Short mmCIF file of C-alpha atoms in Angstrom, two decimals:
data_model
loop_
_atom_site.label_atom_id
_atom_site.label_comp_id
_atom_site.label_asym_id
_atom_site.label_seq_id
_atom_site.Cartn_x
_atom_site.Cartn_y
_atom_site.Cartn_z
CA MET A 1 43.75 -124.77 252.43
CA LEU A 2 43.53 -122.24 249.62
CA ILE A 3 40.31 -122.00 247.62
CA THR A 4 40.18 -119.55 244.72
CA LEU A 5 37.23 -118.26 242.72
CA GLU A 6 37.65 -117.35 239.06
CA GLY A 7 35.44 -116.18 236.21
CA ILE A 8 34.70 -113.39 233.79
CA GLU A 9 33.05 -110.10 234.75
CA GLY A 10 29.46 -110.63 235.88
CA SER A 11 29.88 -114.36 236.52
CA GLY A 12 28.62 -113.99 240.09
CA LYS A 13 31.69 -115.36 241.87
CA THR A 14 31.88 -112.43 244.30
CA SER A 15 28.26 -113.01 245.30
CA GLN A 16 29.17 -116.56 246.33
CA LEU A 17 31.92 -115.52 248.76
CA ALA A 18 29.58 -115.05 251.71
CA HIS A 19 27.92 -118.43 251.10
CA ILE A 20 31.29 -120.18 250.95
CA GLU A 21 32.57 -118.42 254.06
CA ALA A 22 29.42 -119.38 255.99
CA PHE A 23 29.77 -123.01 254.91
CA VAL A 24 33.43 -123.19 255.95
CA ARG A 25 32.67 -121.73 259.37
CA GLN A 26 29.75 -124.11 259.84
CA ARG A 27 32.30 -126.88 259.44
CA GLY A 28 34.17 -125.41 262.42
CA LEU A 29 37.07 -124.08 260.36
CA GLU A 30 38.61 -120.63 260.63
CA SER A 31 38.58 -118.74 257.36
CA VAL A 32 39.97 -115.65 255.71
CA VAL A 33 38.09 -114.17 252.76
CA THR A 34 40.12 -111.88 250.52
CA ARG A 35 40.51 -110.70 246.93
CA GLU A 36 42.93 -109.77 244.17
CA PRO A 37 43.73 -107.13 243.34
CA GLY A 38 43.42 -105.76 246.84
CA GLY A 39 43.35 -107.42 250.22
CA THR A 40 46.12 -105.25 251.68
CA THR A 41 46.61 -101.50 252.11
CA VAL A 42 49.07 -101.40 249.23
CA GLY A 43 46.92 -103.77 247.20
CA GLU A 44 43.85 -101.56 247.48
CA LYS A 45 45.87 -98.64 246.09
CA ILE A 46 47.02 -100.82 243.19
CA ARG A 47 43.44 -102.00 242.63
CA ALA A 48 42.27 -98.39 242.34
CA VAL A 49 44.71 -97.93 239.45
CA LEU A 50 44.16 -101.25 237.70
CA LEU A 51 40.35 -101.05 237.64
CA ASN A 52 40.01 -97.30 237.08
CA PRO A 53 37.90 -96.82 233.90
CA ASP A 54 39.54 -93.44 233.26
CA ILE A 55 42.79 -95.28 232.48
CA GLU A 56 41.76 -96.73 229.15
CA LYS A 57 45.24 -97.51 227.87
CA MET A 58 47.93 -99.25 229.90
CA ALA A 59 50.96 -101.11 228.58
CA PRO A 60 50.32 -104.84 229.08
CA LEU A 61 53.62 -105.25 230.94
CA THR A 62 52.70 -102.39 233.28
CA GLU A 63 49.41 -104.12 233.99
CA LEU A 64 51.15 -107.45 234.56
CA PHE A 65 53.70 -106.11 237.02
CA LEU A 66 51.09 -104.15 238.95
CA TYR A 67 49.14 -107.37 239.44
CA GLU A 68 52.27 -109.22 240.51
CA ALA A 69 53.25 -106.44 242.95
CA ASP A 70 49.77 -106.67 244.46
CA ARG A 71 50.14 -110.46 244.70
CA ILE A 72 53.48 -110.29 246.51
CA GLU A 73 52.01 -108.02 249.19
CA HIS A 74 48.93 -110.21 249.41
CA LEU A 75 50.91 -113.41 249.80
CA GLU A 76 53.27 -112.06 252.42
CA LYS A 77 50.75 -110.19 254.55
CA ILE A 78 47.50 -112.16 254.20
CA ILE A 79 47.62 -115.52 252.44
CA ARG A 80 50.78 -117.20 253.72
CA PRO A 81 50.25 -116.17 257.39
CA ALA A 82 46.66 -117.44 257.27
CA LEU A 83 47.66 -120.77 255.72
CA GLU A 84 50.48 -121.21 258.23
CA ALA A 85 47.93 -120.64 260.99
CA GLY A 86 45.82 -123.50 259.60
CA LYS A 87 43.04 -121.30 258.25
CA VAL A 88 41.03 -121.78 255.06
CA VAL A 89 41.73 -118.92 252.66
CA VAL A 90 39.03 -118.10 250.11
CA CYS A 91 40.31 -115.68 247.48
CA ASP A 92 38.28 -113.86 244.81
CA ARG A 93 40.74 -114.19 241.88
CA PHE A 94 44.33 -115.33 242.13
CA ALA A 95 47.22 -116.23 239.83
CA ASP A 96 45.03 -117.93 237.22
CA ALA A 97 43.40 -114.57 236.53
CA THR A 98 46.78 -113.12 235.57
CA VAL A 99 47.55 -116.02 233.25
CA VAL A 100 44.17 -115.56 231.58
CA TYR A 101 43.81 -111.78 231.47
CA GLN A 102 47.39 -110.76 230.75
CA GLY A 103 48.38 -113.94 228.90
CA TYR A 104 45.40 -115.09 226.86
CA GLY A 105 43.71 -111.68 226.87
CA ARG A 106 46.60 -109.24 226.37
CA GLY A 107 48.80 -111.67 224.47
CA LEU A 108 51.80 -111.61 226.81
CA ASP A 109 54.11 -114.62 226.75
CA LEU A 110 52.62 -117.36 228.90
CA GLU A 111 55.99 -118.82 229.85
CA MET A 112 57.12 -115.42 231.12
CA ILE A 113 54.03 -115.23 233.33
CA HIS A 114 54.56 -118.79 234.59
CA SER A 115 58.21 -117.94 235.34
CA LEU A 116 57.10 -114.95 237.42
CA HIS A 117 54.65 -117.15 239.28
CA ARG A 118 57.32 -119.75 240.02
CA LEU A 119 59.38 -116.96 241.57
CA ILE A 120 56.52 -115.31 243.47
CA LEU A 121 54.33 -118.25 244.44
CA ARG A 122 57.17 -120.73 244.94
CA ASP A 123 55.36 -124.01 245.61
CA LEU A 124 51.98 -122.51 246.47
CA LYS A 125 49.01 -123.54 244.36
CA PRO A 126 45.28 -123.44 245.15
CA ASP A 127 43.89 -126.67 246.53
CA LEU A 128 40.64 -125.95 244.70
CA THR A 129 39.71 -123.42 242.03
CA ILE A 130 36.01 -122.86 241.38
CA LEU A 131 35.46 -121.51 237.88
CA PHE A 132 32.16 -119.70 237.38
CA ASP A 133 31.66 -120.18 233.65
CA LEU A 134 29.35 -117.88 231.72
CA ALA A 135 28.89 -116.52 228.20
CA PRO A 136 30.60 -113.10 228.03
CA GLU A 137 27.51 -111.45 226.57
CA ILE A 138 25.49 -112.42 229.64
CA GLY A 139 28.27 -111.58 232.07
CA LEU A 140 28.81 -108.09 230.68
CA GLU A 141 25.07 -107.38 230.69
CA ARG A 142 24.89 -108.45 234.32
CA ALA A 143 27.94 -106.37 235.26
CA TRP A 144 26.63 -103.17 233.66
CA ASN A 145 23.20 -103.72 235.20
CA GLN A 146 24.91 -103.93 238.60
CA VAL A 147 26.83 -100.73 237.90
CA ASN A 148 23.64 -98.97 236.86
CA ASN A 149 21.67 -100.11 239.92
CA GLY A 150 24.50 -99.19 242.28
CA SER A 151 25.40 -102.68 243.49
CA ARG A 152 28.77 -102.55 241.72
CA SER A 153 31.18 -99.62 241.74
CA GLY A 154 31.38 -97.57 238.58
CA ARG A 155 34.97 -96.75 239.58
CA GLU A 156 36.07 -100.32 238.85
CA THR A 157 34.92 -100.86 235.27
CA ARG A 158 38.11 -100.67 233.20
CA PHE A 159 37.81 -104.31 232.14
CA GLU A 160 34.05 -104.13 231.61
CA LYS A 161 34.80 -101.49 228.98
CA GLU A 162 36.91 -103.92 226.95
CA LYS A 163 35.48 -105.25 223.69
CA LEU A 164 33.49 -108.46 223.62
CA ALA A 165 36.30 -110.24 221.74
CA PHE A 166 38.60 -109.65 224.72
CA HIS A 167 36.13 -111.23 227.14
CA ARG A 168 35.72 -114.22 224.84
CA LYS A 169 39.49 -114.75 225.03
CA ILE A 170 39.24 -114.62 228.81
CA ARG A 171 36.54 -117.27 228.94
CA ASP A 172 38.44 -119.49 226.51
CA GLY A 173 41.60 -119.03 228.57
CA TYR A 174 39.88 -120.11 231.76
CA LEU A 175 38.38 -123.17 230.10
CA THR A 176 41.81 -124.07 228.71
CA LEU A 177 43.35 -123.92 232.19
CA ALA A 178 40.51 -126.06 233.53
CA ARG A 179 41.17 -128.69 230.86
CA LEU A 180 44.87 -128.70 231.73
CA GLU A 181 44.23 -129.18 235.47
CA PRO A 182 40.88 -130.97 235.84
CA GLU A 183 41.85 -132.26 239.30
CA ARG A 184 42.08 -128.67 240.64
CA PHE A 185 39.28 -126.90 238.77
CA PHE A 186 35.58 -127.29 239.43
CA ILE A 187 33.46 -125.65 236.72
CA VAL A 188 30.08 -124.22 237.67
CA ASP A 189 27.42 -123.13 235.19
CA ALA A 190 27.10 -119.51 236.30
CA GLY A 191 24.14 -118.96 233.97
CA GLN A 192 21.88 -120.51 236.60
CA ASN A 193 20.25 -118.49 239.36
CA GLU A 194 22.28 -117.57 242.45
CA THR A 195 20.58 -120.14 244.68
CA THR A 196 21.23 -123.02 242.28
CA VAL A 197 24.85 -121.94 241.83
CA ARG A 198 25.24 -121.72 245.62
CA ASP A 199 23.81 -125.21 246.13
CA THR A 200 26.09 -126.65 243.44
CA VAL A 201 29.18 -125.03 244.97
CA ILE A 202 28.31 -126.07 248.53
CA GLU A 203 27.64 -129.65 247.46
CA HIS A 204 31.08 -129.82 245.86
CA LEU A 205 32.73 -128.22 248.88
CA GLU A 206 31.07 -130.79 251.17
CA GLY A 207 32.84 -133.58 249.37
CA PHE A 208 36.09 -131.71 248.82
CA ILE A 209 36.61 -130.49 252.37
CA GLY A 210 35.38 -133.77 253.82
CA HIS A 211 38.03 -135.57 251.77
CA LYS A 212 40.76 -133.15 252.86
CA LEU A 213 40.01 -133.29 256.59
#
């Protein structure tokens, strides 16, 4: 089972990973928690480039293919082996993030991105995608507060430095994908406090995993 978490910067999805992992293990299931970009040795090197705030300008196609290169490594070395072993994979960002950030955000052709995903993902699609929805103004304020208090790395703020208009496109893109696939997406109001968000997510997972098992 593949569960992915999506949302804009500062939406709190990463903070929910530990709660989700604990819940899955309490159900007696083996889990692998991972992230994109990253998750592999090669992926972490790519992540360091993609999120580096000193690289302010990058050709959108360069950005796209770096993300896809990271994803290929991630799929072959982490995700597919874990799924084949019957484990639950929980991934902080996945292919939807590329559709939204490089497609809706950067303006690259969506069909081109989908074609790449058909090649790379083959028939793999998340069983559940939890979308942590939040107004970009609030998300960016949270993200920069975390950078300033040291709970988030200042070396991974290239996207936080984008203009507000860009982040609004990202949110709109995510909500568009959720409307297109309501059976896969579960939207959470990430403007609530962490405990309320956690309880909402766990309640949904109770029903979802119970139905799948």
